[in-house]
Short mmCIF file of C-alpha atoms and ligand atoms in Angstrom, two decimals:
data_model
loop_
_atom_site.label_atom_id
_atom_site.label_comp_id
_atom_site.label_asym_id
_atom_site.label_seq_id
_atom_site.Cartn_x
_atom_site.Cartn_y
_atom_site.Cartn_z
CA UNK A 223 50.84 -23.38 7.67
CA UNK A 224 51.10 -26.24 5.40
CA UNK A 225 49.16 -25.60 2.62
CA UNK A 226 50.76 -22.42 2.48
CA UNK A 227 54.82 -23.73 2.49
CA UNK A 228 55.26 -24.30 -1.43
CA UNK A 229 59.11 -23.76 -2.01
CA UNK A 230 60.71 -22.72 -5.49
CA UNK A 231 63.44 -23.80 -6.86
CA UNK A 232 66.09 -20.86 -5.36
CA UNK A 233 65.23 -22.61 -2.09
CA UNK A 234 62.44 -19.55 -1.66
CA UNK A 235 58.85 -19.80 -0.06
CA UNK A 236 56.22 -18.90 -2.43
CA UNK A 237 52.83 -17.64 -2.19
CA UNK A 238 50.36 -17.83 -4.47
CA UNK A 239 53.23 -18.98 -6.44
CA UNK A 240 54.59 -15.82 -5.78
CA UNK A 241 58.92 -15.37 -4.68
CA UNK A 242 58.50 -14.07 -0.95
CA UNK A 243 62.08 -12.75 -1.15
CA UNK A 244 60.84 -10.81 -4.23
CA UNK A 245 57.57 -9.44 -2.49
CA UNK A 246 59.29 -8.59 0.32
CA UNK A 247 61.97 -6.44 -1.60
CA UNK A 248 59.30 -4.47 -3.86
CA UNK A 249 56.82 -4.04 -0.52
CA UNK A 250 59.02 -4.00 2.54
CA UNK A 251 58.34 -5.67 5.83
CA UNK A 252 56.57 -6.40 7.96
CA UNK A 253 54.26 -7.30 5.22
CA UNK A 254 50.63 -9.22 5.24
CA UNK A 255 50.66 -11.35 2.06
CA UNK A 256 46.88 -13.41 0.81
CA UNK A 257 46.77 -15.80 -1.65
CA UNK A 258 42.93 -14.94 -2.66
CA UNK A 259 42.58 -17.99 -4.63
CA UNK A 260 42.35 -19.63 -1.32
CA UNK A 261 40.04 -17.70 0.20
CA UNK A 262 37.55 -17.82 -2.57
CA UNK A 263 38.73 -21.83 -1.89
CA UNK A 264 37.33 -21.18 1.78
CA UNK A 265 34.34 -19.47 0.91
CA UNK A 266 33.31 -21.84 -1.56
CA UNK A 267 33.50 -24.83 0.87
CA UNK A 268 30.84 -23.03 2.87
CA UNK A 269 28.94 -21.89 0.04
CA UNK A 270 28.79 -24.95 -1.87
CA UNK A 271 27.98 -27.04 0.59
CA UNK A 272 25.26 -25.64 1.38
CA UNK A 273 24.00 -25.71 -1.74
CA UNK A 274 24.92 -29.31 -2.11
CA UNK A 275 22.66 -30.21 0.58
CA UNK A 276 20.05 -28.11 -0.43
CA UNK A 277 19.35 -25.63 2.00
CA UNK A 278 19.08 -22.04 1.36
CA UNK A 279 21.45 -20.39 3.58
CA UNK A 280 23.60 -17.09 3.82
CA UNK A 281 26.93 -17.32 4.85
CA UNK A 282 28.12 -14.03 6.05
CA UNK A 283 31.65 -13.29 6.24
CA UNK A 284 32.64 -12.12 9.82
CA UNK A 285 35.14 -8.77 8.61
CA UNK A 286 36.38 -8.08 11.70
CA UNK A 287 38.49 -11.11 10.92
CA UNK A 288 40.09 -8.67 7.95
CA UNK A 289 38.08 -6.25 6.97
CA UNK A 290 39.23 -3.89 3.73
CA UNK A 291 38.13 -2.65 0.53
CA UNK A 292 39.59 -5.10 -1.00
CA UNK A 293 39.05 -8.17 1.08
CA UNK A 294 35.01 -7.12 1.01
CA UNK A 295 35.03 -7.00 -3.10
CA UNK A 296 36.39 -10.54 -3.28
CA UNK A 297 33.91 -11.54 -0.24
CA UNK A 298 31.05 -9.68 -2.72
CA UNK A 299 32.36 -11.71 -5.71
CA UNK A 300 32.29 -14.77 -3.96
CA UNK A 301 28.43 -14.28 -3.29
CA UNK A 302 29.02 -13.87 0.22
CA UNK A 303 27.01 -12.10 2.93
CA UNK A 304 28.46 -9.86 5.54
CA UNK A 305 28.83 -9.05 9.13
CA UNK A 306 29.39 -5.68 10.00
CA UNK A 307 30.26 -5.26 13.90
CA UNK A 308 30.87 -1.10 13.79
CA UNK A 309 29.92 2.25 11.56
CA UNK A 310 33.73 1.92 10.66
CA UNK A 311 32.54 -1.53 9.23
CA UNK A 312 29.70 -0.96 7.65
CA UNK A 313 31.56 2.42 6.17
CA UNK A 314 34.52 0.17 4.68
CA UNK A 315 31.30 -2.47 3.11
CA UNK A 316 29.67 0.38 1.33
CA UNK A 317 32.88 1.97 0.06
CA UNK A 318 33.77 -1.90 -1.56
CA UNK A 319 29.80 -1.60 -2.68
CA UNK A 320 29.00 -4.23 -1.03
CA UNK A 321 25.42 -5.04 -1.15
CA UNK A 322 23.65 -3.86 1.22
CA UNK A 323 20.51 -6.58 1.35
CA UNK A 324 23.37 -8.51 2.62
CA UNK A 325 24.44 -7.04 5.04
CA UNK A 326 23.88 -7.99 8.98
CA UNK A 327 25.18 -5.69 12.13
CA UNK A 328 26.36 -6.70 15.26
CA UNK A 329 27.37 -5.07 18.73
CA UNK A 330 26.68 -4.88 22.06
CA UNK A 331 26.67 -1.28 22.45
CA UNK A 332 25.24 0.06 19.37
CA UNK A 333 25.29 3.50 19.14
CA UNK A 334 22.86 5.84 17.25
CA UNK A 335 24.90 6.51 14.44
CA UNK A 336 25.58 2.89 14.13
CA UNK A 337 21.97 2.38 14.07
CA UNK A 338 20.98 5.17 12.15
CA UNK A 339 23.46 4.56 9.25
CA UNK A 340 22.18 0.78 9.21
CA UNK A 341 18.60 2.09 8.72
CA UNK A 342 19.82 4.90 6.48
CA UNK A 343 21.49 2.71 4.28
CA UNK A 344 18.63 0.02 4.29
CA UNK A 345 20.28 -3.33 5.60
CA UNK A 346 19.70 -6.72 5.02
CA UNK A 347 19.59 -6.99 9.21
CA UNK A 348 20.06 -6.08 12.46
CA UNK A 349 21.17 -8.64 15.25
CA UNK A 350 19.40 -7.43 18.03
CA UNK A 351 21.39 -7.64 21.26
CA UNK A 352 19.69 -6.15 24.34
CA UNK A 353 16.79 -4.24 26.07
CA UNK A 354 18.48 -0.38 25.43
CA UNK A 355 18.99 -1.09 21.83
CA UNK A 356 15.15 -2.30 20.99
CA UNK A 357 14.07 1.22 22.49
CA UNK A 358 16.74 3.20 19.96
CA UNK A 359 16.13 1.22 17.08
CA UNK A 360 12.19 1.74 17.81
CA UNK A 361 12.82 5.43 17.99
CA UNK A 362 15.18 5.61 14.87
CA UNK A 363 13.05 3.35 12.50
CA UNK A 364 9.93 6.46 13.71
CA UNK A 365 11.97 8.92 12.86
CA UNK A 366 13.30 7.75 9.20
CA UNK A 367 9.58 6.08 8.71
CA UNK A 368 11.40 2.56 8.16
CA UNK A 369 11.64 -0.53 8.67
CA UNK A 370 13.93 -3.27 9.75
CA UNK A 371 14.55 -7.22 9.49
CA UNK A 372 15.51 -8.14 12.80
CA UNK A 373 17.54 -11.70 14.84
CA UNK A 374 17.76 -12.02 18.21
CA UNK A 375 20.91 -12.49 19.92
CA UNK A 376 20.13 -15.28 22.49
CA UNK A 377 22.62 -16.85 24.49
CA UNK A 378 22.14 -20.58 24.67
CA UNK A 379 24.47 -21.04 27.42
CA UNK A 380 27.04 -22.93 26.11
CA UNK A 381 30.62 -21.44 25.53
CA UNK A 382 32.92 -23.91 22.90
CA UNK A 383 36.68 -23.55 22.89
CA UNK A 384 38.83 -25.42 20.49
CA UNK A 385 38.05 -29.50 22.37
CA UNK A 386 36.23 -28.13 25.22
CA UNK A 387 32.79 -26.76 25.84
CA UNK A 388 31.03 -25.15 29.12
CA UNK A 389 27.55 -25.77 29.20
CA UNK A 390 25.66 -23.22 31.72
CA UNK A 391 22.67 -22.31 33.15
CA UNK A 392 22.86 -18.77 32.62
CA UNK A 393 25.70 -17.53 30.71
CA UNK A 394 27.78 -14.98 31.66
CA UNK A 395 28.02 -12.90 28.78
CA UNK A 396 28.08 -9.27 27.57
CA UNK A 397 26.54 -10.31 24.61
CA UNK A 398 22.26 -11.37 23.69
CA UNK A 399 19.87 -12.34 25.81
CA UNK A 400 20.25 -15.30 27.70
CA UNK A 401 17.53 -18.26 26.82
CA UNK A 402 17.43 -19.77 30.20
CA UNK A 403 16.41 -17.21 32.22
CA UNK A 404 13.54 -15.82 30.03
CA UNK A 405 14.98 -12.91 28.74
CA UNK A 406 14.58 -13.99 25.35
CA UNK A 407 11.94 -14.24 25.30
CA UNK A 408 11.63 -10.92 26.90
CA UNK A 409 12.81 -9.07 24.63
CA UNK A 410 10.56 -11.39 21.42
CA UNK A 411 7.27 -10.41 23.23
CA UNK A 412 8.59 -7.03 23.46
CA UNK A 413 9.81 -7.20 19.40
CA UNK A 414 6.19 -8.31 18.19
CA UNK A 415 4.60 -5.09 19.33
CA UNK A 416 6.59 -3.40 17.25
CA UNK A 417 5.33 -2.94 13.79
CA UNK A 418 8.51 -1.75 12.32
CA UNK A 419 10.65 -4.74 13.54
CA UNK A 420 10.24 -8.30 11.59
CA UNK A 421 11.66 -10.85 13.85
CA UNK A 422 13.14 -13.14 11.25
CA UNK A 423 14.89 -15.62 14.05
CA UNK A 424 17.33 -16.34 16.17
CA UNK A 425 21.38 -15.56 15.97
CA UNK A 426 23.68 -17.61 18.30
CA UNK A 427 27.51 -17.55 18.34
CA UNK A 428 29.35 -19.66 21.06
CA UNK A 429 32.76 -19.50 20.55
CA UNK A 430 35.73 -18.99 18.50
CA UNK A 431 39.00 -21.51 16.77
CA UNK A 432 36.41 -24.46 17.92
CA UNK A 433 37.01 -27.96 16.34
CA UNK A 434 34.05 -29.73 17.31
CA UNK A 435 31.07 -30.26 16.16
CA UNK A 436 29.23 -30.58 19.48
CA UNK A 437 28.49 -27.25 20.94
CA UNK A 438 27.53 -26.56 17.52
CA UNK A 439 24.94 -29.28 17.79
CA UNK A 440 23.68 -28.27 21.42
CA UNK A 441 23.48 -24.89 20.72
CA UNK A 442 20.92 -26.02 17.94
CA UNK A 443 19.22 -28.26 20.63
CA UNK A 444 18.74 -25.44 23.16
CA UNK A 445 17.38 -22.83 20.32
CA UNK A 446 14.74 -25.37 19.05
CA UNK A 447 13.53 -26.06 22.77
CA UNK A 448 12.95 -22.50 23.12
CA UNK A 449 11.38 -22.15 19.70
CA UNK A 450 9.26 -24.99 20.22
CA UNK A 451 7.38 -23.33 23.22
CA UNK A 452 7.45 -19.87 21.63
CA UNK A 453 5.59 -22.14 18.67
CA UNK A 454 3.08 -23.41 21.39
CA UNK A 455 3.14 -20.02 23.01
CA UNK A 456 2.71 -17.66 20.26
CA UNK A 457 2.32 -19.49 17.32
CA UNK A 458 5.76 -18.37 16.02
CA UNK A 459 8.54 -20.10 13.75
CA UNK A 460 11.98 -18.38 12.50
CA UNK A 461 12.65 -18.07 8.88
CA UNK A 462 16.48 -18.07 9.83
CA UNK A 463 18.71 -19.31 12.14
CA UNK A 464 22.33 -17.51 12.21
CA UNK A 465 24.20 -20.08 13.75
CA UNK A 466 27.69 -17.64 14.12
CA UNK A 467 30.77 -18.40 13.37
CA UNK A 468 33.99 -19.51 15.34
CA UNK A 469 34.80 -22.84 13.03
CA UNK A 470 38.64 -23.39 14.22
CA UNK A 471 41.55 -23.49 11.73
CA UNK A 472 45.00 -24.92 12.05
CA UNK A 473 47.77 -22.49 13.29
CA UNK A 474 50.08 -25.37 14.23
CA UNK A 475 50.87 -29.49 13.83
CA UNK A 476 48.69 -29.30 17.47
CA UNK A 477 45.62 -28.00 16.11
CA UNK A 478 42.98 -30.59 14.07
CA UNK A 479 40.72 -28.68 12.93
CA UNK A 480 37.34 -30.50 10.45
CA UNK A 481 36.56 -29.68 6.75
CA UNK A 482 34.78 -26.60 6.78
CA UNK A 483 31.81 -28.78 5.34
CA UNK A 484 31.84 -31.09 8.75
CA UNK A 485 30.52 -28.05 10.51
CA UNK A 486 27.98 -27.15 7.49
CA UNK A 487 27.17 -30.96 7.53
CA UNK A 488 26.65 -31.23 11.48
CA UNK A 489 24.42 -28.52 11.72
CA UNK A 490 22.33 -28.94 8.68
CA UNK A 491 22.02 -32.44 10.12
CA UNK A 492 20.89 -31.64 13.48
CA UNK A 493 18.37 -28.73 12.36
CA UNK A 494 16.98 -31.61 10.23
CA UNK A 495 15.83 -33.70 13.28
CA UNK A 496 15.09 -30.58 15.14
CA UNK A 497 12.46 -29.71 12.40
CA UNK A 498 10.92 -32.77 12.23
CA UNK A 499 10.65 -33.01 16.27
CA UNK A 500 8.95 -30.13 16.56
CA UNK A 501 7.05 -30.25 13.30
CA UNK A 502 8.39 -26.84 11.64
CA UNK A 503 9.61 -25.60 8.57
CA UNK A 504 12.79 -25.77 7.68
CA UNK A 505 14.60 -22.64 8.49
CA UNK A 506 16.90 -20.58 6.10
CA UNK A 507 20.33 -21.05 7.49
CA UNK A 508 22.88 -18.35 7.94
CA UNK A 509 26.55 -18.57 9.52
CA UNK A 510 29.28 -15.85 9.95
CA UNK A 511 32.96 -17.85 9.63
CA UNK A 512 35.54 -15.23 9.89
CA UNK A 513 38.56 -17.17 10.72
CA UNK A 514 37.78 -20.33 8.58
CA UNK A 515 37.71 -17.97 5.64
CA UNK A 516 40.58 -16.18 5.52
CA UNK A 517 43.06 -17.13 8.56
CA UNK A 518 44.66 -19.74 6.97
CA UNK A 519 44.93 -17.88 3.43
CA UNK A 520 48.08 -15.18 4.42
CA UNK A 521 51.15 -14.84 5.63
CA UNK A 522 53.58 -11.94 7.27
CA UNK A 523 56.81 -11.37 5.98
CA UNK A 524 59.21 -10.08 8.45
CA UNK A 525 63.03 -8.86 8.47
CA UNK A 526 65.10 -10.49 10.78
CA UNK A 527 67.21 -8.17 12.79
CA UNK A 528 69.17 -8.49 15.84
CA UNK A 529 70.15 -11.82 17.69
CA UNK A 530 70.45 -12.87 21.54
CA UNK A 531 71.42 -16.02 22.94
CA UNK A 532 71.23 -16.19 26.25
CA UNK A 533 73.10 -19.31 26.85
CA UNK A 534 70.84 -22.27 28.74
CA UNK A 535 68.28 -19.89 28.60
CA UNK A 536 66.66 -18.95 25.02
CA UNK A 537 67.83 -18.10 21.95
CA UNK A 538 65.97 -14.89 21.17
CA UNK A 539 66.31 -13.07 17.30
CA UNK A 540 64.25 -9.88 16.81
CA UNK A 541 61.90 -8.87 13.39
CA UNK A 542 61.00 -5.54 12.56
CA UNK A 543 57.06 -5.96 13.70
CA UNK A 544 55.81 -7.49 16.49
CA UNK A 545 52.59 -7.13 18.67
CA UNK A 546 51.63 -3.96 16.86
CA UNK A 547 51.06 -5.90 13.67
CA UNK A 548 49.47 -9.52 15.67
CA UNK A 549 48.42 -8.96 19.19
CA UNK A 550 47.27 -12.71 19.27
CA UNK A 551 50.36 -14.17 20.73
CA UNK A 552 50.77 -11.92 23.62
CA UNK A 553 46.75 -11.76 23.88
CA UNK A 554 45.89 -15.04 23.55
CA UNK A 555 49.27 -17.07 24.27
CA UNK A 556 48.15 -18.36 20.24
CA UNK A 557 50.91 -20.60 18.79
CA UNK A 558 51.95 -20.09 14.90
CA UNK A 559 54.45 -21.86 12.79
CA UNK A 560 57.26 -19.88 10.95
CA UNK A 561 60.48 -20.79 8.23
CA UNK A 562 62.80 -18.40 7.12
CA UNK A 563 61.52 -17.80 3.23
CA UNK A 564 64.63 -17.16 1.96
CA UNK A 565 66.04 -20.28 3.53
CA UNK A 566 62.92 -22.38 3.28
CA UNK A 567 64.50 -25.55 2.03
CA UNK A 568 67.41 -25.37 4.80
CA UNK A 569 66.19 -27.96 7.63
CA UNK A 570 65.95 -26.51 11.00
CA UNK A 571 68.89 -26.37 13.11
CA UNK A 572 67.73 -24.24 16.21
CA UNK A 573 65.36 -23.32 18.30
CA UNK A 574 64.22 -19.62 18.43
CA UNK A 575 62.09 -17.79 20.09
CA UNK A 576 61.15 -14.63 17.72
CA UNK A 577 60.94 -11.29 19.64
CA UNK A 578 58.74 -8.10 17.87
CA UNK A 579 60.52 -4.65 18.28
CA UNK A 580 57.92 -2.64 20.64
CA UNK A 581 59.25 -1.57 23.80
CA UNK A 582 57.72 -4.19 26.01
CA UNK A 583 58.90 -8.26 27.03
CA UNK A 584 55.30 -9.96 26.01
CA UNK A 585 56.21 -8.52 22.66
CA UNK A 586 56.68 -11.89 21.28
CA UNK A 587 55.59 -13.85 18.52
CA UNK A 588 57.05 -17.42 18.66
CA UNK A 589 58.41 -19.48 21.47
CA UNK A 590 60.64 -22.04 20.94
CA UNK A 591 59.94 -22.83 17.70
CA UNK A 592 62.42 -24.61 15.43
CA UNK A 593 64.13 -22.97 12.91
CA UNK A 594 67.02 -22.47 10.38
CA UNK A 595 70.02 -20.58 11.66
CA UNK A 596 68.55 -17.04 11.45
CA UNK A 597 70.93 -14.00 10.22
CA UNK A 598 70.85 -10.51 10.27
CA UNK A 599 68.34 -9.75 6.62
CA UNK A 600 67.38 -13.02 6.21
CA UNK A 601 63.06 -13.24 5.83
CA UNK A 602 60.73 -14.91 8.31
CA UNK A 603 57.59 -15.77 7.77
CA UNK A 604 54.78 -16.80 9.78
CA UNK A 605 52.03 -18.61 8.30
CA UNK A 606 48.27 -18.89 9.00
CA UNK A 607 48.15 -14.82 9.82
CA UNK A 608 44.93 -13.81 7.89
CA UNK A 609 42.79 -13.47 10.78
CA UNK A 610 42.89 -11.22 13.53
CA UNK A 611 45.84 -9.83 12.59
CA UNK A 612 45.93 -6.52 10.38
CA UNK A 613 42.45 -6.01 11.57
CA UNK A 614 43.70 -6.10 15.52
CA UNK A 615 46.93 -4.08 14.44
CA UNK A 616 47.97 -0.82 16.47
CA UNK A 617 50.12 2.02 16.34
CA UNK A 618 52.27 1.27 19.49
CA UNK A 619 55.67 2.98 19.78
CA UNK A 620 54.08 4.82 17.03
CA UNK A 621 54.73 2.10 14.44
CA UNK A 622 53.28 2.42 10.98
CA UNK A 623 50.73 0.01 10.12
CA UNK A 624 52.11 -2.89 7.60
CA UNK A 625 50.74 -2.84 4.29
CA UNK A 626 48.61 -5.91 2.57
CA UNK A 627 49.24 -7.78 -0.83
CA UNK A 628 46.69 -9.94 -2.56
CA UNK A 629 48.17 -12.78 -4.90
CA UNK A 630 46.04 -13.83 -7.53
CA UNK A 631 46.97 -15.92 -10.89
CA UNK A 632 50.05 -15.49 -9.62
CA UNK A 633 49.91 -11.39 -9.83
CA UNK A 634 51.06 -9.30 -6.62
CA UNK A 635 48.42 -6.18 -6.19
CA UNK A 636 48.77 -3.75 -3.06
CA UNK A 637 45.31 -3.61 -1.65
CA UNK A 638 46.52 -1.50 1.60
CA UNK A 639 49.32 0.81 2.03
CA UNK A 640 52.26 0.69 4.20
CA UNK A 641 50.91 3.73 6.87
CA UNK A 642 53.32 6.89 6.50
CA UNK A 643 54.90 8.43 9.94
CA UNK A 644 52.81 11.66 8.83
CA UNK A 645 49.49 9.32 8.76
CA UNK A 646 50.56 8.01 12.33
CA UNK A 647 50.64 11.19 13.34
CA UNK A 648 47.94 12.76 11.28
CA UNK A 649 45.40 13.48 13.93
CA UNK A 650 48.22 15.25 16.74
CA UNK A 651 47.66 18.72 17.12
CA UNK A 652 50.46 21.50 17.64
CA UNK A 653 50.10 22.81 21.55
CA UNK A 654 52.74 25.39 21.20
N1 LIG B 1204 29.98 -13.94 14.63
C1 LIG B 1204 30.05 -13.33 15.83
C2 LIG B 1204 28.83 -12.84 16.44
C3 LIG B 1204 31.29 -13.16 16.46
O1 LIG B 1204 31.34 -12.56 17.63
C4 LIG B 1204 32.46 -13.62 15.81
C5 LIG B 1204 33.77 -13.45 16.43
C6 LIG B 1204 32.34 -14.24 14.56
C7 LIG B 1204 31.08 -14.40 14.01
C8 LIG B 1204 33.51 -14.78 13.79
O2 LIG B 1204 34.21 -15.74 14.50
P1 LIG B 1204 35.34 -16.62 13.76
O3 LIG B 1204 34.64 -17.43 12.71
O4 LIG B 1204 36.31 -15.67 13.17
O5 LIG B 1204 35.92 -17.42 14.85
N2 LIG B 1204 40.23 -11.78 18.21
C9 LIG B 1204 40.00 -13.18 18.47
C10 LIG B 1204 38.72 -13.68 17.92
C11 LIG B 1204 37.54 -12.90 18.41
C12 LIG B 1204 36.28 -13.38 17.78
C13 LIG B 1204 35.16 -12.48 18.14
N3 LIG B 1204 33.94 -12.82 17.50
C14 LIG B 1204 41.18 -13.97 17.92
O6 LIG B 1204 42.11 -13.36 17.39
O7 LIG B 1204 41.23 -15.19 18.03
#
């Protein structure tokens, strides 16, 4: 990534300011490296904005994007809000101390201890998803004699990608309840008999890595013509909208993504007019960017190992991680730019194709990409990994989990370990 590719005077990539060849010597590889100066930079775009406009809004940082100890103390610092999709979640917000007023949960599939440790612990939220999980939470909030701030999940039927967006009827989706079929409604009928549930609005989230503004905008159109005959209806206006997140970053040259104030500044925009149509208060506003936060803030170091060229074919050279430290290529066929660090000022000469190490052929992290001549030991890295990438890391072939380093003022601190072979294999039992 661009902003990322600042080269020192030994020819070295730096991060943070930071020598990659020396961070990768005193942590090993592979190796997730955040410069956290950029993602307060991130948050603060959001945040500011915002407040420049002024319109009182929570922007809640998506963790499953990266979710640590760590990572959640510098999203607390930055006045951030959070959203929490699991109990290992929520666990990982408390144990940064994360406030938990600010907190919102997710899921499809709550389970009772999700739903009990949200109540237990007194959240700032719960985003309501379906039928099943209004009876449970009903139940639970009885039995701990509490009560809950509640959004509805709707689905506005519209799904953006990146350019493109799908504009449905009904949308076929495992998550909310869908507007145009009624079920929304539904389930905000069924919501108002119950005492111990505030409805406080609606959440929508349409899509993820999206780099226009317009589904944004007709999702807001399609919430406020539901709201406006629940207002005729019943007499009923949100105090928020969540408007999700999904705002797109750049990965590659392809990708074009807008200032993370565009979004803020197209949706404050069209709420605006919808307010005034309808003649309602202005809502408080929250959004959950996950990727615009911290994807484009880190990078992974790798080792470059073996070499094949396969001649008319593909030049192929192996690192020592792979798909167990970012699925997203072989998931998502997602693109990322790489250098060599230790060559970074050494124009490309080649065209590689960069393999992982598991024991499978979609184990691959860049096609075709160009490069310098690769050797054995020399240090790739690949920019733009922040998000989606530890957080969506496994254990295949039984590799050890890389370990994370934040940058800041130009200091390198380990905020998660390198996993140990015994912690990979903590939880086997004997069966002899
Ligand atoms: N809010 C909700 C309700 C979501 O479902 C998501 C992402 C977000 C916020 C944050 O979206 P973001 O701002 O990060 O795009 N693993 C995929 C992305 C899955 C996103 C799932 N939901 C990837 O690696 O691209």
């Amino acid at each position: 990534m661009q902003e990322l590719k600042d080269i020192d005077i030994q020819g070295h990539l730096t991060i943070g300011g930071v020598d990659t060849t020396y961070l990768a010597k005193k942590y090993e590889t592979p190796l997730f490296v955040y410069d956290v100066e950029k993602i307060r930079e991130n948050a603060r775009a959001f945040v500011d904005t915002f407040a420049r406009l002024g319109v009182n809004a929570q922007v809640a940082y998506a963790s499953k994007a990266f979710s640590s100890i760590a990572m959640l103390q510098v999203a607390k610092q930055e006045n951030l809000s959070l959203d929490v999709v699991s109990q290992g979640e929520l666990y990982t917000a408390l144990q940064a101390d994360f406030p938990t007023e600010k907190i919102h949960m997710h899921g499809n599939n709550k389970s009772v201890a999700e739903l009990e440790m949200a109540v237990k612990h007194d959240i700032g939220c719960i985003v309501i998803d379906n039928f099943h999980e209004i009876d449970l939470l009903k139940e639970i909030l009885a039995n701990y004699q509490s009560e809950m701030d509640v959004l509805i999940r709707v689905t506005p039927g519209i799904e953006a990608h990146t350019h493109d967006y799908i504009l449905t009827g009904n949308e076929d989706s495992k998550f909310g309840f869908d507007l145009a079929n009624g079920q929304a409604e539904e389930a905000f009928r069924k919501l108002q008999e119950i005492d111990s549930m505030h409805v406080k609005g609606l959440h929508c989230h349409i899509g993820s890595q999206i780099f226009e503004t317009d589904g944004f905008v007709m999702a807001v159109r399609r919430l406020f013509d539901s709201l406006a005959s629940w207002k005729k209806n019943y007499d009923y206006t949100p105090e928020v909208l969540n408007l999700g997140g999904g705002f797109g970053i750049r990965y590659t040259d392809e990708d074009e993504p807008l200032q993370l104030d565009g979004y803020v500044n197209a949706l404050v925009d069209e709420i605006k007019q919808q307010v005034v149509k309808h003649d309602m208060d202005f809502p408080e506003i929250w959004i959950e960017p996950g990727r615009a936060i911290v994807g484009n803030t880190a990078i992974t170091l790798y080792t470059v190992g073996s070499k094949k060229q396969i001649p008319g074919v593909r030049d192929y050279i192996a690192v020592d991680g792979g798909m167990t430290d970012n699925i997203r290529p072989a998931l998502y066929q997602a693109k990322y730019d790489a250098i060599l660090a230790n060559k970074a000022n050494v124009p490309a000469s080649t065209t590689a194709s960069v393999a992982g190490k598991c024991c499978e052929s979609g184990d691959m992290l860049l096609w075709d990409v160009p490069l310098a001549n690769a050797e054995p030991g020399d240090l790739l890295a690949v920019f733009s990994t922040g998000a989606y990438g530890y957080s969506m890391s496994s254990n295949y072939n039984r590799f050890p989990k890389a370990a994370v380093v934040f940058i800041e003022n130009k200091q390198d601190k380990l905020v998660i370990q390198r996993e140990t072979y015994q912690e990979v294999s903590k939880n086997d039992l004997s069966y002899e």
